[in-house]
CSV table of C-alpha atoms and ligand atoms in Angstrom, one decimal:
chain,number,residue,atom,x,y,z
A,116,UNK,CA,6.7,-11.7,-33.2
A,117,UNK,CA,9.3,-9.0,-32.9
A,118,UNK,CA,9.8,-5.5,-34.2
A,119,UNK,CA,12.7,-5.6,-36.7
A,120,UNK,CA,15.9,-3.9,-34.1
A,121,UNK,CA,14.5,-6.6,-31.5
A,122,UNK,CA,14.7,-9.1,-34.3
A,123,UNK,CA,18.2,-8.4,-35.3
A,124,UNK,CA,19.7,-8.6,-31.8
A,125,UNK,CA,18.0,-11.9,-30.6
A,126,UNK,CA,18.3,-13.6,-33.7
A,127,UNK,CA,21.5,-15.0,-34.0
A,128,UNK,CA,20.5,-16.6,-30.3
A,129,UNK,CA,17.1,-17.9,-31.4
A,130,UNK,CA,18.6,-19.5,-34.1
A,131,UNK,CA,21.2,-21.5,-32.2
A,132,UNK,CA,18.4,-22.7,-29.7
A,133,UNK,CA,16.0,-23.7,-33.2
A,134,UNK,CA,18.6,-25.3,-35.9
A,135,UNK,CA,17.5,-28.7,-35.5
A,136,UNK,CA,13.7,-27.3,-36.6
A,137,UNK,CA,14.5,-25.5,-38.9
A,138,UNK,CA,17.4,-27.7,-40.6
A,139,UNK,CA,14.2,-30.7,-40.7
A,140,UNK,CA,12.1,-28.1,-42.2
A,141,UNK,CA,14.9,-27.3,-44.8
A,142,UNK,CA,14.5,-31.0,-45.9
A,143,UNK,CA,11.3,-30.4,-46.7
A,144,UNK,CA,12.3,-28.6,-49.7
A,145,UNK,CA,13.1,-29.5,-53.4
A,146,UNK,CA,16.9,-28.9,-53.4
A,147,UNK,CA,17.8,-31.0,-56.5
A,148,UNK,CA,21.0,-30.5,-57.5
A,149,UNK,CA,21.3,-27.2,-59.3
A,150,UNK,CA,18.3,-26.0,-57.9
A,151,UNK,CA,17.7,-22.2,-57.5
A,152,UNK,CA,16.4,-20.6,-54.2
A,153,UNK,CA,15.1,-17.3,-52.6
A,154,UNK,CA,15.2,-16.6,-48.9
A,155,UNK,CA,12.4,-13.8,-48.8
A,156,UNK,CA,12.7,-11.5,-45.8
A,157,UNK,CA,16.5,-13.4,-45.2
A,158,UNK,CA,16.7,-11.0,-41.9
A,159,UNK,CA,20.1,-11.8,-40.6
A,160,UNK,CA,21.0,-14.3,-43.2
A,161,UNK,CA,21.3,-17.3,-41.2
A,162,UNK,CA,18.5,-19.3,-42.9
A,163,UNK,CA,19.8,-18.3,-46.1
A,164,UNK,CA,23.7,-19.5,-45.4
A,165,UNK,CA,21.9,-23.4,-44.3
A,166,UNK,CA,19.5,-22.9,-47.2
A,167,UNK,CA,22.5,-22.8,-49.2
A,168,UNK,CA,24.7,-25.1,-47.7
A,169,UNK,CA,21.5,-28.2,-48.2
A,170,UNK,CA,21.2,-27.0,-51.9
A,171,UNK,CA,24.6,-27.8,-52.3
A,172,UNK,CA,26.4,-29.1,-55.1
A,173,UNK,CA,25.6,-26.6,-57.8
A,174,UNK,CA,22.2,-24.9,-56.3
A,175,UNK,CA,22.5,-21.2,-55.5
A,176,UNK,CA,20.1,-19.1,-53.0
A,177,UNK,CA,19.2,-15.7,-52.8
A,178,UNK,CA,18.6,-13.9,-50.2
A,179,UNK,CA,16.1,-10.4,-49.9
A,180,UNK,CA,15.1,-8.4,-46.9
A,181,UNK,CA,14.1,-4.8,-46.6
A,182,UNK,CA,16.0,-4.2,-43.7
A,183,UNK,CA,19.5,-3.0,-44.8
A,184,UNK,CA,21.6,-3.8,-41.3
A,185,UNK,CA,20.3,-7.2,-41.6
A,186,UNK,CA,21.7,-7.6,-44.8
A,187,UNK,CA,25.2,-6.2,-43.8
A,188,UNK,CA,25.1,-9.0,-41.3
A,189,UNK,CA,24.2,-11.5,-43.9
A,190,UNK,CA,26.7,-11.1,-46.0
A,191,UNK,CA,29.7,-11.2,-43.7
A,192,UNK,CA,28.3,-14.2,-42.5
A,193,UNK,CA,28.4,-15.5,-46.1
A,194,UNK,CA,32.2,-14.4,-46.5
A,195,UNK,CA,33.2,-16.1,-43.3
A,196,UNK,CA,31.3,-19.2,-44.1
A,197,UNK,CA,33.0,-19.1,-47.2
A,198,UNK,CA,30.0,-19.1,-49.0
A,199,UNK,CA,30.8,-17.1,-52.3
A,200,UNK,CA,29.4,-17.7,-56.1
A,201,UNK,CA,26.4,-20.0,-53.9
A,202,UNK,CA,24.7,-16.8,-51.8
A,203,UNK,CA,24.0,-13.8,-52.5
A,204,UNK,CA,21.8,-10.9,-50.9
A,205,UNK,CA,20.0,-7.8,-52.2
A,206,UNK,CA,17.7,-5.3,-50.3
A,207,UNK,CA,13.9,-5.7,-51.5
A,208,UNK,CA,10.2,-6.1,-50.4
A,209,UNK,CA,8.1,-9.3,-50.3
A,210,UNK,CA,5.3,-6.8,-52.0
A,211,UNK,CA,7.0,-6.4,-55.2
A,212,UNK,CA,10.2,-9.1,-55.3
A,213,UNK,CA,13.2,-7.6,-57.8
A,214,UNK,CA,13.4,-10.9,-60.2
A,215,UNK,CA,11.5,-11.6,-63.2
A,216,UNK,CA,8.6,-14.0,-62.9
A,217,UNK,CA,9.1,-18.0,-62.5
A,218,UNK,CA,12.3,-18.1,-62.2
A,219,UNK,CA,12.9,-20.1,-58.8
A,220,UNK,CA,12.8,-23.8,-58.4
A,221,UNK,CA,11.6,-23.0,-54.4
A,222,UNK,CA,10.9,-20.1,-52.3
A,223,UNK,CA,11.3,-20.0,-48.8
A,224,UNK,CA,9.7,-17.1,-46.7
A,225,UNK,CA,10.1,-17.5,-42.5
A,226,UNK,CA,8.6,-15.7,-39.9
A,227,UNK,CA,7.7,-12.4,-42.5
A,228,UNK,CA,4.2,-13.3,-43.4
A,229,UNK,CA,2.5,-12.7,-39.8
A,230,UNK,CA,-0.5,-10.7,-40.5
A,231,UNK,CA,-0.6,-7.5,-38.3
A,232,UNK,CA,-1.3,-3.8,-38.3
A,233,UNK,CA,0.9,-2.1,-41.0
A,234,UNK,CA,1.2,0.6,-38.8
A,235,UNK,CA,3.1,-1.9,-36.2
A,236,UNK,CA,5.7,-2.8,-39.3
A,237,UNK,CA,3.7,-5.9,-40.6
A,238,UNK,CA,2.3,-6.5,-43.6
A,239,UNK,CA,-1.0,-6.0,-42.7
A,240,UNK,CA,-3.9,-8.2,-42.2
A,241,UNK,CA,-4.2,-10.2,-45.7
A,242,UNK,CA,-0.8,-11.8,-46.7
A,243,UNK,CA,-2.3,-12.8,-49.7
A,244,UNK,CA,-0.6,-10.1,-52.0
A,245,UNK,CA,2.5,-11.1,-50.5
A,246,UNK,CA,1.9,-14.7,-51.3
A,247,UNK,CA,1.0,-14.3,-54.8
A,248,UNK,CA,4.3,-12.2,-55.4
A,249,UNK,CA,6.0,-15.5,-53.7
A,250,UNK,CA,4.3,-17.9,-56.1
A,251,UNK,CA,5.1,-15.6,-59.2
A,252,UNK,CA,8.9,-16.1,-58.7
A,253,UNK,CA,8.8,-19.5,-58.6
A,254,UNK,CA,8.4,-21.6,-61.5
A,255,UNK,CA,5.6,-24.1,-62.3
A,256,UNK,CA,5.8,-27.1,-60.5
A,257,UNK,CA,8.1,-25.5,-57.8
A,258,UNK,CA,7.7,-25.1,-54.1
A,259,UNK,CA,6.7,-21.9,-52.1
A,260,UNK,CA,7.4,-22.6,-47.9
A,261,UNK,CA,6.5,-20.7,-45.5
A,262,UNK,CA,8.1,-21.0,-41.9
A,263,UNK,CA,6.6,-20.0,-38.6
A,264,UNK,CA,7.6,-20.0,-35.0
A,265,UNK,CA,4.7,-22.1,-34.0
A,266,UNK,CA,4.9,-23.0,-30.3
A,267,UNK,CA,7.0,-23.6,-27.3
A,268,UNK,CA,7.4,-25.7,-24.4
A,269,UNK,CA,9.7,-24.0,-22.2
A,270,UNK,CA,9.2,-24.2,-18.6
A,271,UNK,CA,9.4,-27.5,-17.3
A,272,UNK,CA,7.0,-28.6,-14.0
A,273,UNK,CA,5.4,-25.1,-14.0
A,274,UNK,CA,2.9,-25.8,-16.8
A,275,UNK,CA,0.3,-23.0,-15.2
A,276,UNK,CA,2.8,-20.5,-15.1
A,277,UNK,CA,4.0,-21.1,-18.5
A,278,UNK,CA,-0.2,-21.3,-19.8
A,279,UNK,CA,-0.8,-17.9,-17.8
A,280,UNK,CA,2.3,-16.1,-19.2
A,281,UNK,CA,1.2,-17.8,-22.8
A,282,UNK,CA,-2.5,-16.6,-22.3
A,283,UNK,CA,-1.6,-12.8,-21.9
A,284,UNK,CA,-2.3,-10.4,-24.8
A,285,UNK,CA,1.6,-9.3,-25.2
A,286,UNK,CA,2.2,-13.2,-25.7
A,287,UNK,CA,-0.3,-13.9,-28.5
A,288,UNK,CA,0.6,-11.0,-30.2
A,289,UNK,CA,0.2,-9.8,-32.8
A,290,UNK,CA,-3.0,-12.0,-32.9
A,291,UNK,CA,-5.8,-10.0,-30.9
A,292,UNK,CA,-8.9,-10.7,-29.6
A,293,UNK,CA,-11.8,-10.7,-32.0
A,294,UNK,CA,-9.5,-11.0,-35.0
A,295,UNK,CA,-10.7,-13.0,-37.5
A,296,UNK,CA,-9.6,-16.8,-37.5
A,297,UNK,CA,-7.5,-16.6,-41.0
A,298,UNK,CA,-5.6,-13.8,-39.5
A,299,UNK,CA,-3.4,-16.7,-37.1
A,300,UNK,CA,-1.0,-18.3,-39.3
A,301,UNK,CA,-1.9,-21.9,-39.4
A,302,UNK,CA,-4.6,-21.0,-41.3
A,303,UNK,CA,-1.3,-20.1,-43.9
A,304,UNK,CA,-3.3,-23.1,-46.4
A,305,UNK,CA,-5.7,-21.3,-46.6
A,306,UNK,CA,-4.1,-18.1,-47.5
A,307,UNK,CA,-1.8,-20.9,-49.9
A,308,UNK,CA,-5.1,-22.5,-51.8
A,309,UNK,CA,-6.4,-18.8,-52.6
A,310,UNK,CA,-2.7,-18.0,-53.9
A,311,UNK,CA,-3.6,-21.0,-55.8
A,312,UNK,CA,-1.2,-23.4,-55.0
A,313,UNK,CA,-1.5,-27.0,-55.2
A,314,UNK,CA,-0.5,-30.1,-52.8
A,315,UNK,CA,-0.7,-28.0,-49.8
A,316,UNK,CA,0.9,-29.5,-46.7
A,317,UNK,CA,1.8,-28.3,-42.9
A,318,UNK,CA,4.6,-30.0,-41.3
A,319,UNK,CA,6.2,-29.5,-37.6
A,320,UNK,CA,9.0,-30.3,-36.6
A,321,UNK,CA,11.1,-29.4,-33.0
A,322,UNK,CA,14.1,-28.4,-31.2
A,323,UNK,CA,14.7,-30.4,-28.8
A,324,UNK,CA,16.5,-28.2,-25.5
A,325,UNK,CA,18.4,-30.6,-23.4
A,326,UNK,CA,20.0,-30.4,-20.5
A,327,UNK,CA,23.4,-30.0,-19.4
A,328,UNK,CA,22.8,-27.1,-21.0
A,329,UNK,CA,26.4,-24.7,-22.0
A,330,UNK,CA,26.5,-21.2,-20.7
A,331,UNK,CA,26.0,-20.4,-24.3
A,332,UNK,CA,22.9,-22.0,-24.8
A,333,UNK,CA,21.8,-20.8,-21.3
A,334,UNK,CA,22.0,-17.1,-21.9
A,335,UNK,CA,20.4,-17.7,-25.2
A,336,UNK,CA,17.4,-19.5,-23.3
A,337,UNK,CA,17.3,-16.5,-21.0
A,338,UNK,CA,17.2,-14.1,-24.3
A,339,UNK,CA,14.3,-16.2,-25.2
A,340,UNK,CA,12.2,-16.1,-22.2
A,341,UNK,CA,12.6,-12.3,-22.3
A,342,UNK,CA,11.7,-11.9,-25.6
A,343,UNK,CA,8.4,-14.2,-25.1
A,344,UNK,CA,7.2,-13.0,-22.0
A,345,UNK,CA,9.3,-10.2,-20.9
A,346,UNK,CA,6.3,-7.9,-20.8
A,347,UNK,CA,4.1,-10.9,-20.5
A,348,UNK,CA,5.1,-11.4,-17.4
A,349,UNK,CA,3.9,-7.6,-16.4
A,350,UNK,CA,0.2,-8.6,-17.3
A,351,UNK,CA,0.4,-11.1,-14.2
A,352,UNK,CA,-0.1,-10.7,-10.7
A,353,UNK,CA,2.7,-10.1,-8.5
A,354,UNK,CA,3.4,-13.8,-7.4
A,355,UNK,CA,3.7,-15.2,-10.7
A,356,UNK,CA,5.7,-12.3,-12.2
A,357,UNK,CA,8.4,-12.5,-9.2
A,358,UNK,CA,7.8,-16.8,-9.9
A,359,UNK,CA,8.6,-15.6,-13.3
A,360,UNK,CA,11.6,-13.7,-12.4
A,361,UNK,CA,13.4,-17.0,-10.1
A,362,UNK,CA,13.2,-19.3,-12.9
A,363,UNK,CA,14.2,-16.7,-16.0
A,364,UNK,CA,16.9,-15.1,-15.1
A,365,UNK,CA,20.3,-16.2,-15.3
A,366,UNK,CA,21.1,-14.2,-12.5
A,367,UNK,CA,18.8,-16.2,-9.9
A,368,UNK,CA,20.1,-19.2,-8.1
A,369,UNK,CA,17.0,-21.0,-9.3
A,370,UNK,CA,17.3,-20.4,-13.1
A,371,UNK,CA,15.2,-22.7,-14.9
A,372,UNK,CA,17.7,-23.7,-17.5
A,373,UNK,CA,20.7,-24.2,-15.0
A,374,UNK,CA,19.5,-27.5,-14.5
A,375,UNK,CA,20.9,-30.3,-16.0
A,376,UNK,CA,18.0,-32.3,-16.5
A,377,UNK,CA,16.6,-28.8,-18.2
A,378,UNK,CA,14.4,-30.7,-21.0
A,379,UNK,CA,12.4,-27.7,-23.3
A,380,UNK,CA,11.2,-27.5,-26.8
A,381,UNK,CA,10.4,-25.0,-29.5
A,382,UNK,CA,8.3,-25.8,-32.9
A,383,UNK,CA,8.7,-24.4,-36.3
A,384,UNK,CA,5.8,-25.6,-38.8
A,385,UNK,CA,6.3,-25.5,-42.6
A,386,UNK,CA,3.5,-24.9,-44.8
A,387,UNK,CA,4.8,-26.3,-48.7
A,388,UNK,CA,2.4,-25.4,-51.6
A,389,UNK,CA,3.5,-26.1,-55.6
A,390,UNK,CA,3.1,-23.4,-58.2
A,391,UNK,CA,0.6,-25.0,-61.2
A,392,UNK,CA,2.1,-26.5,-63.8
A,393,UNK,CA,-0.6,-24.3,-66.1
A,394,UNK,CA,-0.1,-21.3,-64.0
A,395,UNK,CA,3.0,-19.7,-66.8
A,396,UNK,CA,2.6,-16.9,-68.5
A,397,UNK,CA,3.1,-16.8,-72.4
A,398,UNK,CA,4.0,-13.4,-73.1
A,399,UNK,CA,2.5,-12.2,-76.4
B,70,SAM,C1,11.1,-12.0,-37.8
B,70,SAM,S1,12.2,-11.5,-39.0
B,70,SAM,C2,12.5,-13.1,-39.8
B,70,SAM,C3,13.8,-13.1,-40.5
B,70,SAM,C4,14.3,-14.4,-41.0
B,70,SAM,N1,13.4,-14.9,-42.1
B,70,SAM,C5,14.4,-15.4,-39.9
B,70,SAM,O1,13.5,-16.3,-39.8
B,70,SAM,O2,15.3,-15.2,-39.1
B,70,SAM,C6,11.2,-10.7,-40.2
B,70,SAM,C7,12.0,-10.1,-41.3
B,70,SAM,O3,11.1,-9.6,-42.3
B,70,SAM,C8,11.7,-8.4,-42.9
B,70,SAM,N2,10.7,-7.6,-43.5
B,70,SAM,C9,9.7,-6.9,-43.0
B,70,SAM,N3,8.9,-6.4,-43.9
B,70,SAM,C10,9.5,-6.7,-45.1
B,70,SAM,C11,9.2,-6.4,-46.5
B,70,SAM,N4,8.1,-5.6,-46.8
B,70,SAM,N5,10.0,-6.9,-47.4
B,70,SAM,C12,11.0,-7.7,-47.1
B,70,SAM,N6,11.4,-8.0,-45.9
B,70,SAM,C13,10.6,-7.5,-44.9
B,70,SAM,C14,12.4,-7.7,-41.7
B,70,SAM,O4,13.3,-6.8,-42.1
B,70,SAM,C15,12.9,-8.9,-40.9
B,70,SAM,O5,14.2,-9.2,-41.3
């Protein structure tokens, strides 16, 4: 998990390396033709433009974020996709979403619902109000989804290395010792069944990273391991950290993903709930 100016400048990069996850994930979801969609916390916009493009003919997607230079980025990306009358973004929060009640057939919410200190830009440590402002948008019989970064597999043949850097605080964060067990988010159905939503299902589904890899997809795997264990590494002793540094770096004759039998893997999980079929409300 990232603050939101990390987020913004590794995102485009983390999304090329986990389109084939996230694109399965997107499957997942009722796109009947026609269908209406929100992309809750849309950050860059990129989830929100493939949204769109699967809920095409005739669906159209929102997207929300309260992050206003993620937004800017969104919607150029929308006007050079040539995504017009299909997309559109606004700035808002997940605690109190700007449309009426019921009125999307799915919602889709990645990588926003972590729960974490406030006071470290999350939404604090019960995502449950946050939830039940998901499920009041949608309509009965609809689908709330939340997506999460769930694991990776990145350093192939140095499986200790990879557990150590993985076992260090900065690397589980924001998840902390001691934290209670519904605070790690695949325990999300249970946050989903006290939202009360129904037919509650996980699914997982990878991106595969195969080598030859381009330079492209290179530097973005060298984003990546900075971004995971950056200042992982700096919780290890020297040996691993400078065994860290050889195979991380782009610069390093040894880089890890230089080789072209490079085989690594990241995981998103999606976590579908429906919205009751009794659950409308009859204003008087
Ligand atoms: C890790 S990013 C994920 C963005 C995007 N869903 C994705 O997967 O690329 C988290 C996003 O949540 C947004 N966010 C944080 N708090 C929010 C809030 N209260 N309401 C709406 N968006 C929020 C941030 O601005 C950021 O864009």
């Amino acid at each position: 998990m990232m603050t939101d100016l990390d987020y913004l400048s590794l995102a485009s990069a983390m999304h090329r390396l986990t389109e084939p996850a996230v694109s399965s994930a997107i499957s997942l979801l009722p796109l009947v033709p026609g269908s209406r969609g929100l992309d809750v916390a849309c950050g860059n916009g990129d989830h929100s433009l493939w949204l769109a493009r699967a809920a095409k003919p005739d669906g159209c997607v929102f997207g929300i974020d309260i992050c206003k230079e993620g937004l800017v980025r969104a919607i150029e990306s929308a006007k050079s996709a040539g995504l017009k009358g299909e997309l559109a973004f606004l700035q808002g929060d997940v605690c109190s979403i700007p449309f009426p009640d019921h009125i999307f057939d799915w919602v889709w919410c990645a990588d926003c619902l972590w729960p974490g200190p406030r006071s470290q830009g999350f939404l604090g440590m019960n995502p449950l109000p946050a939830l039940e402002e998901l499920v009041r948008v949608t309509r009965p019989g609809g689908t709330v989804a939340l997506l999460f970064w769930s694991s990776q597999k990145l350093l192939p043949g140095h499986p200790l290395l990879e557990a150590r850097l993985n076992a260090t605080l900065v690397a589980c964060y924001p998840f902390q010792e001691g934290w209670d067990p519904r605070a790690h988010i695949l325990s999300a159905p249970l946050w989903m069944n006290e939202a009360g939503l129904m037919d509650i299902r996980g699914r997982t589904f990878v991106a595969d990273i195969q080598g030859p890899l381009s330079d492209q997809a290179q530097d973005d795997l060298q984003l990546c391991f900075q971004m995971l264990w950056g200042r992982a590494a700096e919780e290890l002793p020297e040996k691993e950290r400078e065994n860290f540094r050889v195979l991380c770096s782009n610069c390093s004759a040894d880089f890890i993903a230089a080789n072209q039998y490079y085989y690594g893997f990241i995981t998103y999980t999606i976590f579908t709930g429906r919205v009751a079929a009794g659950s409308l409300i009859i204003a008087n």
